[in-house]
Coordinates of C-alpha atoms in Angstrom, one line a residue:
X1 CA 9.6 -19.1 0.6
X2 CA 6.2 -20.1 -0.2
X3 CA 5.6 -22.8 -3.6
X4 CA 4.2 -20.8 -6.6
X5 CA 2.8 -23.1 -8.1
X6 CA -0.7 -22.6 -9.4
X7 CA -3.2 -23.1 -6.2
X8 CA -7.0 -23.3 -6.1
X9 CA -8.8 -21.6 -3.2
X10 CA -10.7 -24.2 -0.6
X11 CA -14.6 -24.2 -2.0
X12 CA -16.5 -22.0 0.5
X13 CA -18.1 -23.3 3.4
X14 CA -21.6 -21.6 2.7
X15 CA -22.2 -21.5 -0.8
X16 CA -24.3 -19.7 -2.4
X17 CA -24.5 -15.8 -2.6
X18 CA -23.6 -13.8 0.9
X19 CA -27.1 -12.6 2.5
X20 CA -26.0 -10.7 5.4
X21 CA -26.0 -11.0 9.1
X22 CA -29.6 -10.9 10.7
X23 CA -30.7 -8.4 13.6
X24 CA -29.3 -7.8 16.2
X25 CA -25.8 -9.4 15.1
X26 CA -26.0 -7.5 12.0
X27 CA -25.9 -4.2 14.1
X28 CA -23.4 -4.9 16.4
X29 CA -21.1 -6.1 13.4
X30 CA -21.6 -2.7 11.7
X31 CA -20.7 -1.0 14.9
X32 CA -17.6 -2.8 14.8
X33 CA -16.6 -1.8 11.3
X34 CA -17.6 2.0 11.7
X35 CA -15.5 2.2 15.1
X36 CA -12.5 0.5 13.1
X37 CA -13.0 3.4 10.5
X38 CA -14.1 5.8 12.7
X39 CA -10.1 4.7 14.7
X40 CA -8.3 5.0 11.5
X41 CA -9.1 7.7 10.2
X42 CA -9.7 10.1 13.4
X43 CA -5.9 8.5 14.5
X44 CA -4.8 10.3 11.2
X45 CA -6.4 13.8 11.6
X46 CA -5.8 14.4 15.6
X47 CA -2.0 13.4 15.4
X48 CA -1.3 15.4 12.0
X49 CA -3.1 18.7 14.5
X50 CA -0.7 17.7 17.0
X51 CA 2.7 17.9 15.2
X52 CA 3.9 21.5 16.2
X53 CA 3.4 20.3 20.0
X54 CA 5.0 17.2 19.6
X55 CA 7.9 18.9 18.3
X56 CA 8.3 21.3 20.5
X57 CA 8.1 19.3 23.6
X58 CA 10.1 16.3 21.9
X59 CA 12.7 19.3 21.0
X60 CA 13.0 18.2 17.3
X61 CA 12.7 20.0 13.6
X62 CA 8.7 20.5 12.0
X63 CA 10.2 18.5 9.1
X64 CA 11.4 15.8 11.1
X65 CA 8.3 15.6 12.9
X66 CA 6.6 14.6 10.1
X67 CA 8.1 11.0 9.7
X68 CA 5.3 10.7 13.1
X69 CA 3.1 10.8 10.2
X70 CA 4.9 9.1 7.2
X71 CA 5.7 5.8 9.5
X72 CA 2.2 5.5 10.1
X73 CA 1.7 6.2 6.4
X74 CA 4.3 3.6 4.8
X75 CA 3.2 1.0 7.2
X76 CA -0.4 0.7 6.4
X77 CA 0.2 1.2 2.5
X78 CA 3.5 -1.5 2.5
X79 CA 1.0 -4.2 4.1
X80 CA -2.3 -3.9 3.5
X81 CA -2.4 -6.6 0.7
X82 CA -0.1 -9.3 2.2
X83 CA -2.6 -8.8 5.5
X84 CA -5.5 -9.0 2.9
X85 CA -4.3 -12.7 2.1
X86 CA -3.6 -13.2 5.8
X87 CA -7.0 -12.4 6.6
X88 CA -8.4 -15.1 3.6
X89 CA -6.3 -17.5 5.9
X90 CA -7.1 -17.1 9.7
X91 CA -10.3 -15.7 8.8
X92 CA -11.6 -12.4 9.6
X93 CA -13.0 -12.1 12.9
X94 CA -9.0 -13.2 14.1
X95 CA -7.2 -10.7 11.8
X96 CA -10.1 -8.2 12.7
X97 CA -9.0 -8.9 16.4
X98 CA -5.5 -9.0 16.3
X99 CA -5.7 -5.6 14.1
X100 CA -7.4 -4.2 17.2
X101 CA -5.1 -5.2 19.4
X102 CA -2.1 -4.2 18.1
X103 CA -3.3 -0.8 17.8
X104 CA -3.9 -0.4 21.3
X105 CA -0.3 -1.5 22.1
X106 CA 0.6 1.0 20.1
X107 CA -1.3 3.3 21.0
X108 CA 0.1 2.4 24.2
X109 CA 3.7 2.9 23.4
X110 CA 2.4 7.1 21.9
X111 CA 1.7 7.7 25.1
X112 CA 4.9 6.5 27.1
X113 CA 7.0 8.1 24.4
X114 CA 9.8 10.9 25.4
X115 CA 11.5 10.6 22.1
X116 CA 10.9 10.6 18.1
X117 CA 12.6 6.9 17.8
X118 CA 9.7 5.7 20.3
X119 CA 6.9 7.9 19.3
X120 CA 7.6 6.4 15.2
X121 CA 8.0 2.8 16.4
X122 CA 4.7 3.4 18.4
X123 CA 3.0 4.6 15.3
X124 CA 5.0 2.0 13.0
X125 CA 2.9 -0.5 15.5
X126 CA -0.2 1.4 15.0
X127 CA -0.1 1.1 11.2
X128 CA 0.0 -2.4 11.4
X129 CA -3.3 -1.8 13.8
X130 CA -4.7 0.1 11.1
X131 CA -3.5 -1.8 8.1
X132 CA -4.8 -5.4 9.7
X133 CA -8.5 -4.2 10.0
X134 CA -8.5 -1.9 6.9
X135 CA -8.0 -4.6 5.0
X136 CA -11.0 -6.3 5.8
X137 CA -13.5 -3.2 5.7
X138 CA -14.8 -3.9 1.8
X139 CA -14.9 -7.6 2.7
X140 CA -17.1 -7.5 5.5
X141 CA -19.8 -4.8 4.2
X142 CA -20.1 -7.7 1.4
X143 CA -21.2 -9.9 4.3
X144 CA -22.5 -7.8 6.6
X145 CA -25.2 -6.6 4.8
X146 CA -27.9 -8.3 2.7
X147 CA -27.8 -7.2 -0.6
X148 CA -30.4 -5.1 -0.7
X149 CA -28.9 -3.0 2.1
X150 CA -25.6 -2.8 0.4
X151 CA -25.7 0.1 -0.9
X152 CA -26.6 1.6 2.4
X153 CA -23.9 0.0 4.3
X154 CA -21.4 1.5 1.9
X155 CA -23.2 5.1 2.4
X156 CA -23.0 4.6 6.5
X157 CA -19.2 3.9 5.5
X158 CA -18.8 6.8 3.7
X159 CA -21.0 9.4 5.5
X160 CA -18.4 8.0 8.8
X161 CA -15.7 8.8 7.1
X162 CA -16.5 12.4 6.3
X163 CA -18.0 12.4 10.0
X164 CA -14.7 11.4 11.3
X165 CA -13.0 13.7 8.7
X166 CA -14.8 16.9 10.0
X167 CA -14.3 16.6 13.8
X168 CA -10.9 15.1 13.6
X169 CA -8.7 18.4 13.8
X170 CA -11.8 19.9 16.1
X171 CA -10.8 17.1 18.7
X172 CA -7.3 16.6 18.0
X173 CA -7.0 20.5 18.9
X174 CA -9.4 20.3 22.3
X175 CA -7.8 17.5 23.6
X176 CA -4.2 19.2 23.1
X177 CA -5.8 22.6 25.3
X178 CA -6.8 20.2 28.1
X179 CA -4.1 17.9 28.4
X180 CA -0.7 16.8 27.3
X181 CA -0.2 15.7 23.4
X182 CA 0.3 11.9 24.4
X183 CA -3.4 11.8 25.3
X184 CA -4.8 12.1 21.8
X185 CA -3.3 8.6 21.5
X186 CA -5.1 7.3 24.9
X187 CA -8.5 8.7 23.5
X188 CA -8.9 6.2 21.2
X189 CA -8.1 3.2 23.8
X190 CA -11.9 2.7 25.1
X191 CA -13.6 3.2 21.8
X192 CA -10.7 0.0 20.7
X193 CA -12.0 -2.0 23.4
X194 CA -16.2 -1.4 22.3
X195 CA -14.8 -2.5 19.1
X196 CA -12.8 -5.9 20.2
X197 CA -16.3 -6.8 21.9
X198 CA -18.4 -6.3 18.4
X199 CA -16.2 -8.3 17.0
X200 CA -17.8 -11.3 18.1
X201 CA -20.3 -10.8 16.1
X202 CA -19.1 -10.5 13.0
X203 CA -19.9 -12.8 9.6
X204 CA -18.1 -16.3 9.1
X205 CA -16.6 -15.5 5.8
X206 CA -14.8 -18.5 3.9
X207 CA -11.2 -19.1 4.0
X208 CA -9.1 -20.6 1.6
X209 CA -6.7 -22.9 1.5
X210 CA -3.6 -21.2 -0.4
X211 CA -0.2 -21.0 1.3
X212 CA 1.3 -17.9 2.1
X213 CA 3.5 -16.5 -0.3
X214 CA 6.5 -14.5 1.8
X215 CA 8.6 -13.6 -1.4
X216 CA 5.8 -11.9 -2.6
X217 CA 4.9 -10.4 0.8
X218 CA 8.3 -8.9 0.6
X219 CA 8.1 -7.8 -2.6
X220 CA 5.0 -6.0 -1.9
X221 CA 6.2 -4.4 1.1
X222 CA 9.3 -2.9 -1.3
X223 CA 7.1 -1.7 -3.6
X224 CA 4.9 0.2 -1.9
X225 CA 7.5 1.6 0.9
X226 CA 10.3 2.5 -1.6
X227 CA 7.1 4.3 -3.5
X228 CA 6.1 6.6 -1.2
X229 CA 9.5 6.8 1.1
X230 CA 10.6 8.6 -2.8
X231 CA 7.2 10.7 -2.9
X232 CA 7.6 12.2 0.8
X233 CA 11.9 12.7 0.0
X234 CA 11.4 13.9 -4.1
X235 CA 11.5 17.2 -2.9
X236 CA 14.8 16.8 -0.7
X237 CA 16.8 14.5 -2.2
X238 CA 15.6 13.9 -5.9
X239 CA 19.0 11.7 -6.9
X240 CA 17.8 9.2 -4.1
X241 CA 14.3 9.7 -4.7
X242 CA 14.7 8.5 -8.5
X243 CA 16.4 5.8 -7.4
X244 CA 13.8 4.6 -5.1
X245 CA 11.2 5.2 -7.7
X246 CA 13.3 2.8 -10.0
X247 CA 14.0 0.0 -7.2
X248 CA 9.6 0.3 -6.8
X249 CA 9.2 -0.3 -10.2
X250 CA 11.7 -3.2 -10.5
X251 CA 10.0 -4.7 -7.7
X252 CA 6.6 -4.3 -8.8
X253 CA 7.5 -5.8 -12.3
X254 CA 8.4 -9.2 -10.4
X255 CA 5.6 -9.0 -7.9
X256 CA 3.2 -8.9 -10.9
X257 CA 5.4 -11.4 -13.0
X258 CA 5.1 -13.9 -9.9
X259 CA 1.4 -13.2 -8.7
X260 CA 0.3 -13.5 -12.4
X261 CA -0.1 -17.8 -12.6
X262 CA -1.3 -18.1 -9.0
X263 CA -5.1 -18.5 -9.0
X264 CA -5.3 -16.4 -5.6
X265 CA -2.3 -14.1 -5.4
X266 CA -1.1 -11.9 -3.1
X267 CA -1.4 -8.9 -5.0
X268 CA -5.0 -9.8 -6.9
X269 CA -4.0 -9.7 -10.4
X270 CA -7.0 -12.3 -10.8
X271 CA -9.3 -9.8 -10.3
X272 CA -7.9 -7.5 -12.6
X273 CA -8.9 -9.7 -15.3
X274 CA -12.9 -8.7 -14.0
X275 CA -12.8 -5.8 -16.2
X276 CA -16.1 -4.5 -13.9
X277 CA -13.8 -4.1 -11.3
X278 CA -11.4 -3.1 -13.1
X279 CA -12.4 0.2 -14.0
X280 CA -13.9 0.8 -10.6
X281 CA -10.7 0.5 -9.6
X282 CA -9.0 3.1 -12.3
X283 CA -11.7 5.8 -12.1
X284 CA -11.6 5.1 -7.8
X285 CA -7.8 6.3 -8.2
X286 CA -8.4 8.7 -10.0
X287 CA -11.0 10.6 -8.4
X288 CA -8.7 10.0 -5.1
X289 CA -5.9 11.6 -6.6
X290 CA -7.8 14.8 -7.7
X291 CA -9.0 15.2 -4.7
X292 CA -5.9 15.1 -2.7
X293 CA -4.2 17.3 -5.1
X294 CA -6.9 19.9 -4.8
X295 CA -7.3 19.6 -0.9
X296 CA -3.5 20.0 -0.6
X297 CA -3.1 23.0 -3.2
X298 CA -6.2 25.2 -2.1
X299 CA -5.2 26.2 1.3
X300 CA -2.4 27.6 -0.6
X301 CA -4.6 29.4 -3.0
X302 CA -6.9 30.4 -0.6
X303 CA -4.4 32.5 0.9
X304 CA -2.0 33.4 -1.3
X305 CA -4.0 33.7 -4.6
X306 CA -7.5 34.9 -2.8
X307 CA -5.9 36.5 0.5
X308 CA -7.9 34.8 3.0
X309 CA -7.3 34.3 6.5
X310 CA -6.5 30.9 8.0
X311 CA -9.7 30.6 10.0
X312 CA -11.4 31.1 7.4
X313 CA -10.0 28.6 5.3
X314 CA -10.9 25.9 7.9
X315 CA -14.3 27.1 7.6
X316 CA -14.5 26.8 3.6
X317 CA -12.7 23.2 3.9
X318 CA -15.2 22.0 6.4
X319 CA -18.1 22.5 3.5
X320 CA -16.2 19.6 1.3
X321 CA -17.0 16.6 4.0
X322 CA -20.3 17.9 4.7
X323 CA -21.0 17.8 1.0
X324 CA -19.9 14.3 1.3
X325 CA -22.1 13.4 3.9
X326 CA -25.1 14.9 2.8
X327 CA -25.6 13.3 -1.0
X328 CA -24.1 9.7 0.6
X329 CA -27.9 8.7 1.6
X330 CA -29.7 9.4 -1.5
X331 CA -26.5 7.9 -3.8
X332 CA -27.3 4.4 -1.9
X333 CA -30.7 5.3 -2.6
X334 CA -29.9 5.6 -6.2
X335 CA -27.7 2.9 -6.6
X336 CA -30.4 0.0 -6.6
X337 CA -31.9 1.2 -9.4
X338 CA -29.2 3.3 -12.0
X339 CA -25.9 1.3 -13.2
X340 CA -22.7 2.4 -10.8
X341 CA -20.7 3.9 -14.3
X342 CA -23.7 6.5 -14.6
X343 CA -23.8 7.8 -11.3
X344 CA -20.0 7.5 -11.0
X345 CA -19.7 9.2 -14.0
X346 CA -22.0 12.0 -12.7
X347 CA -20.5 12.2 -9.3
X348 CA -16.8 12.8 -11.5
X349 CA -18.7 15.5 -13.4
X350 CA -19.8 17.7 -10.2
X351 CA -16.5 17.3 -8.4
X352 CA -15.2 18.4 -12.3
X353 CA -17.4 21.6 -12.2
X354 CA -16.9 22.3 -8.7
X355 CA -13.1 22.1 -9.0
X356 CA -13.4 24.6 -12.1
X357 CA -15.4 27.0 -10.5
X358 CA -12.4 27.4 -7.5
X359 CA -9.9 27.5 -10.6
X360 CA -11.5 30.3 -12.6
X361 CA -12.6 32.2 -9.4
X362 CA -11.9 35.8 -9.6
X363 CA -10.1 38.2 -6.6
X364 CA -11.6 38.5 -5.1
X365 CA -14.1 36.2 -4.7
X366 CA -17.4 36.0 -2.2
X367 CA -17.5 33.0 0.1
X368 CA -20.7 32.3 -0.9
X369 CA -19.6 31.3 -3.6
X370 CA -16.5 29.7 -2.8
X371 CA -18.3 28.0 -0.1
X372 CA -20.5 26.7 -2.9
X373 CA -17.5 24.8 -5.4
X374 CA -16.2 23.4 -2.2
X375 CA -19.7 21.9 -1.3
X376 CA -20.3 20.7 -5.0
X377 CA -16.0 18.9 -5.3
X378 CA -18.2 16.9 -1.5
X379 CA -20.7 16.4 -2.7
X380 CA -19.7 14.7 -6.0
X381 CA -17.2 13.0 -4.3
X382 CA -19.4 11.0 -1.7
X383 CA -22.1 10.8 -4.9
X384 CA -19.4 8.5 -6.7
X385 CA -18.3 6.8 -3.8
X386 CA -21.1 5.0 -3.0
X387 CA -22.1 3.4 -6.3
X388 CA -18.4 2.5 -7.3
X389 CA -17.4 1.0 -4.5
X390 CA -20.3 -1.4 -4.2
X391 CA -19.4 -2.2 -8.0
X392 CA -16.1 -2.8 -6.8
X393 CA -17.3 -4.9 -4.0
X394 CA -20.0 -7.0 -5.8
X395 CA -17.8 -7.9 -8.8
X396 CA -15.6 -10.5 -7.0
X397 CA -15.9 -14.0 -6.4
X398 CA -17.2 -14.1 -2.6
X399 CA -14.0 -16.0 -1.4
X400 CA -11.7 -13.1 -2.3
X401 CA -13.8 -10.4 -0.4
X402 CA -10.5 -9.8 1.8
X403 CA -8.2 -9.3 -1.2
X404 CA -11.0 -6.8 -2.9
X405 CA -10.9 -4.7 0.5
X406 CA -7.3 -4.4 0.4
X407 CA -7.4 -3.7 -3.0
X408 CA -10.0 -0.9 -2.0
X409 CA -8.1 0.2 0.8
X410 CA -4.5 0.5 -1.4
X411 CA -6.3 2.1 -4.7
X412 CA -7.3 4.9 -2.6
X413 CA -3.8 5.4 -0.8
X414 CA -2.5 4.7 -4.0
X415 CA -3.7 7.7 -5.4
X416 CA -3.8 10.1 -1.8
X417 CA 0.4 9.1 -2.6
X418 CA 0.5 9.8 -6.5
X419 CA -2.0 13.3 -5.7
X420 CA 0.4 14.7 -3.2
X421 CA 3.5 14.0 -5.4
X422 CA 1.5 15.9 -8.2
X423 CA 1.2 19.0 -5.7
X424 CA 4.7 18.4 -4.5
X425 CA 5.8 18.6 -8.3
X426 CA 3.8 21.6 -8.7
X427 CA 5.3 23.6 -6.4
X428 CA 9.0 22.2 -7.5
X429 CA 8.1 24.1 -11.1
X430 CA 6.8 27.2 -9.5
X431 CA 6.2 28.4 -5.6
X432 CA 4.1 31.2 -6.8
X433 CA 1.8 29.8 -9.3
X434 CA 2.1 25.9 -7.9
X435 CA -1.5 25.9 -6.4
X436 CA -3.0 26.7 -10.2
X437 CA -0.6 24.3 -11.5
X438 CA -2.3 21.4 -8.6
X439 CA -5.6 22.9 -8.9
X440 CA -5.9 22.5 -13.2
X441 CA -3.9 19.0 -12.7
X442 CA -7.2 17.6 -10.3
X443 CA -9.5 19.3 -12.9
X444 CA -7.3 17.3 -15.9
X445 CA -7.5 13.7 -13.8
X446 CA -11.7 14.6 -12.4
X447 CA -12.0 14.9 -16.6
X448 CA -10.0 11.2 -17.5
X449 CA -12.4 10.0 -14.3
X450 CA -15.5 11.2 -16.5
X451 CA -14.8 9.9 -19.6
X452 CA -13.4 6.5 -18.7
X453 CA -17.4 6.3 -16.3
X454 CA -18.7 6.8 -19.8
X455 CA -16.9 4.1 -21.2
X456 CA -17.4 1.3 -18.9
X457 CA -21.2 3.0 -19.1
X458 CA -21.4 2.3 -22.6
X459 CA -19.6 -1.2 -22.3
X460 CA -22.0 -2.1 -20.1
X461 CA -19.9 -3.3 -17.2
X462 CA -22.0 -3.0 -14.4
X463 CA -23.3 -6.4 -13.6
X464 CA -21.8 -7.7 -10.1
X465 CA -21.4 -11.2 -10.1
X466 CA -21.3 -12.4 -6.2

């Protein structure tokens, strides 16, 4: 158990304000950082594709299956902040490596498994792969890029993302038709190793000097696994479920009662006194809730509500990323010259009146036009990404660029959880009319996003300090 006294971080090693990497270095960092996002999240969409083979050939229940997923899930989210401070420890071209690393091994162990218990400790160990470099992703844009290009790097981040997001299920679902399932874990092997090679490129960011706090580790770990664990069983077993939720909350309580005197805490309650990135934060979770609400509840609608075939839904949901990708370029362009809370706040406002239009639709309802809502709920989406993030990013002190990424990385987990447990809830209330009841929910939350962006836009609180 770690001391908790108060501690002061180690003074950085290159003071002054971060200025980037220069060419070449600068571009093989960045590859490293979009393959490590472009691992994480296409890991996500081409195993979720492959659970109905995977249970079939492992001979086990669809809802059993999905605990291939949920291990994964609770891993990353349980230990992405006590890896954050790691990573302001051993630096993060190590943590970067060993992230890397573990994730082959365990994308190793997928592909030797014959049974659920190895195929979930396999993805338990990619988890804390994904976790260990997901951490640092916010952290090293900061550095990466100068600061003129920031905005830029964030886009490339974002537009990735979407990229990734779009072919996912497209190669998760070729690479089942050519070969067996445990190859969509292999695929992502060489692509590891092009990544453990740019890593040697990457920034010198400063450590600090802090010890480890374990109790707090642990704490965190509780918190967050006992959180969701509750989310994915509310449904199944509510009495154990509340109970969960109540053991979360206990824990939390202590984890922020002990982080709060520390001057660089595990959980960053010091930079929840920034109020800058403190509503980046709020409105970040927001909009990440509403969104997985409304991506969860529409195929529902779609097909129940609106009558439309399944293929066809795949089609209308691949017009949400693209939206995403398209806008991500000119919202970096924008963000060097308009304050993050106003384009924020107008990206919250077209993801508001695009999720209305699919609401109010009538039946039926051309796909034209459908098409068009989904493209606007992208589109405003990847518009208030970009300049809230880099807010986010550029409103921390330089040493705690590691703890800002994991708080990045958990806020928008954070809020993927709390979203499905509102569609989850939903549904609980009514299995006919639960996809309106998730659908006006994200339009209620894409509405608090707005009007909080207009606050911190007339507070003023846009100014990064670096």
């Amino acid at each position: 158990m770690s001391n908790t006294q108060p501690v002061t971080p180690a003074a950085p090693k290159t003071p002054g304000k971060p200025s980037g990497l220069p060419a070449p270095a600068r571009y093989w960092a960045a590859l490293g950082v979009l393959l490590a996002i472009s691992i994480t999240v296409l890991d996500s969409g081409i195993s979720n594709i492959a659970l109905p083979t995977i249970a079939a050939d492992l001979n086990i229940l669809p809802s059993t299956s999905i605990w291939i997923v949920n291990a994964y899930t609770i891993t990353i989210i349980a230990t992405l902040l006590p890896f954050s401070a790691i990573a302001e420890r051993i630096g993060f071209t190590l943590m970067y490596r060993i992230g890397i690393s573990i994730f082959i091994a365990g994308a190793i162990v997928c592909s030797m498994a014959d049974s659920l218990g190895l195929l979930v400790s396999g993805r338990i160990i990619q988890g804390l792969g994904s976790s260990s470099v997901m951490c640092l992703f916010g952290g090293m844009v900061r550095n990466i890029y100068p600061p003129h290009k920031l905005a830029a790097g964030i886009s490339l981040n974002a537009m990735t993302v979407g990229l990734m997001a779009v072919l996912s299920p497209s190669i998760g679902a070729f690479i089942i038709t050519i070969a067996p399932w445990k190859w969509i874990f292999i695929f992502t092997i060489p692509f590891c190793l092009v990544a453990l090679y740019a890593a040697r490129f990457l920034p010198v960011i400063p450590k600090i000097s802090a010890p480890f706090d374990y109790l707090s580790a642990l704490l965190n770990m509780l918190t967050f696994g006992l959180f969701i664990w509750a989310l994915d069983e509310s449904g199944n077993k509510p009495i154990l479920a509340g109970i969960g939720l109540l053991l979360s909350l206990l824990c939390a309580i202590l984890l922020i009662r002990r982080s709060a005197p520390l001057a660089a805490p595990l959980v960053p309650v010091d930079l929840f006194r920034i109020p800058t990135f403190s509503y980046a934060i709020i409105v970040s979770a927001l909009t990440f809730m509403a969104a997985t609400a409304a991506m969860l509840a529409l195929p529902f609608h779609f097909q129940n509500s609106l009558g439309l075939p399944l293929a066809t839904v795949g089609i209308l949901f691949s017009t949400w990323p693209i939206g995403s990708i398209v806008i991500a370029p000119l919202a970096a362009r924008l963000s060097a010259r308009f304050p993050a809370s106003m384009l924020a706040g107008i990206g919250a406002a077209i993801m508001f009146i695009g999720l209305c239009g699919l609401l109010l639709l009538p039946t039926p309802s051309p796909l034209t036009l459908i098409s068009s809502c989904m493209f606007l709920i992208g589109m405003g989406f990847g518009f208030f990404q970009t300049p809230n993030n880099k807010a986010m990013l550029l409103s921390t002190p330089l040493h705690r660029s590691s703890a800002t990424g994991g708080a990045q990385a958990t806020t928008r987990l954070f809020g993927q959880g709390i979203g499905a447990a509102i569609v989850a809830l939903c549904f609980s209330i009514s299995q006919s009319h639960g996809a309106i009841y998730a659908l006006s929910a994200a339009v209620f939350i894409t509405l608090i996003a707005v009007l909080i962006n207009l606050i911190r836009f007339f507070k003023k609180l846009d100014t990064a300090v670096i």
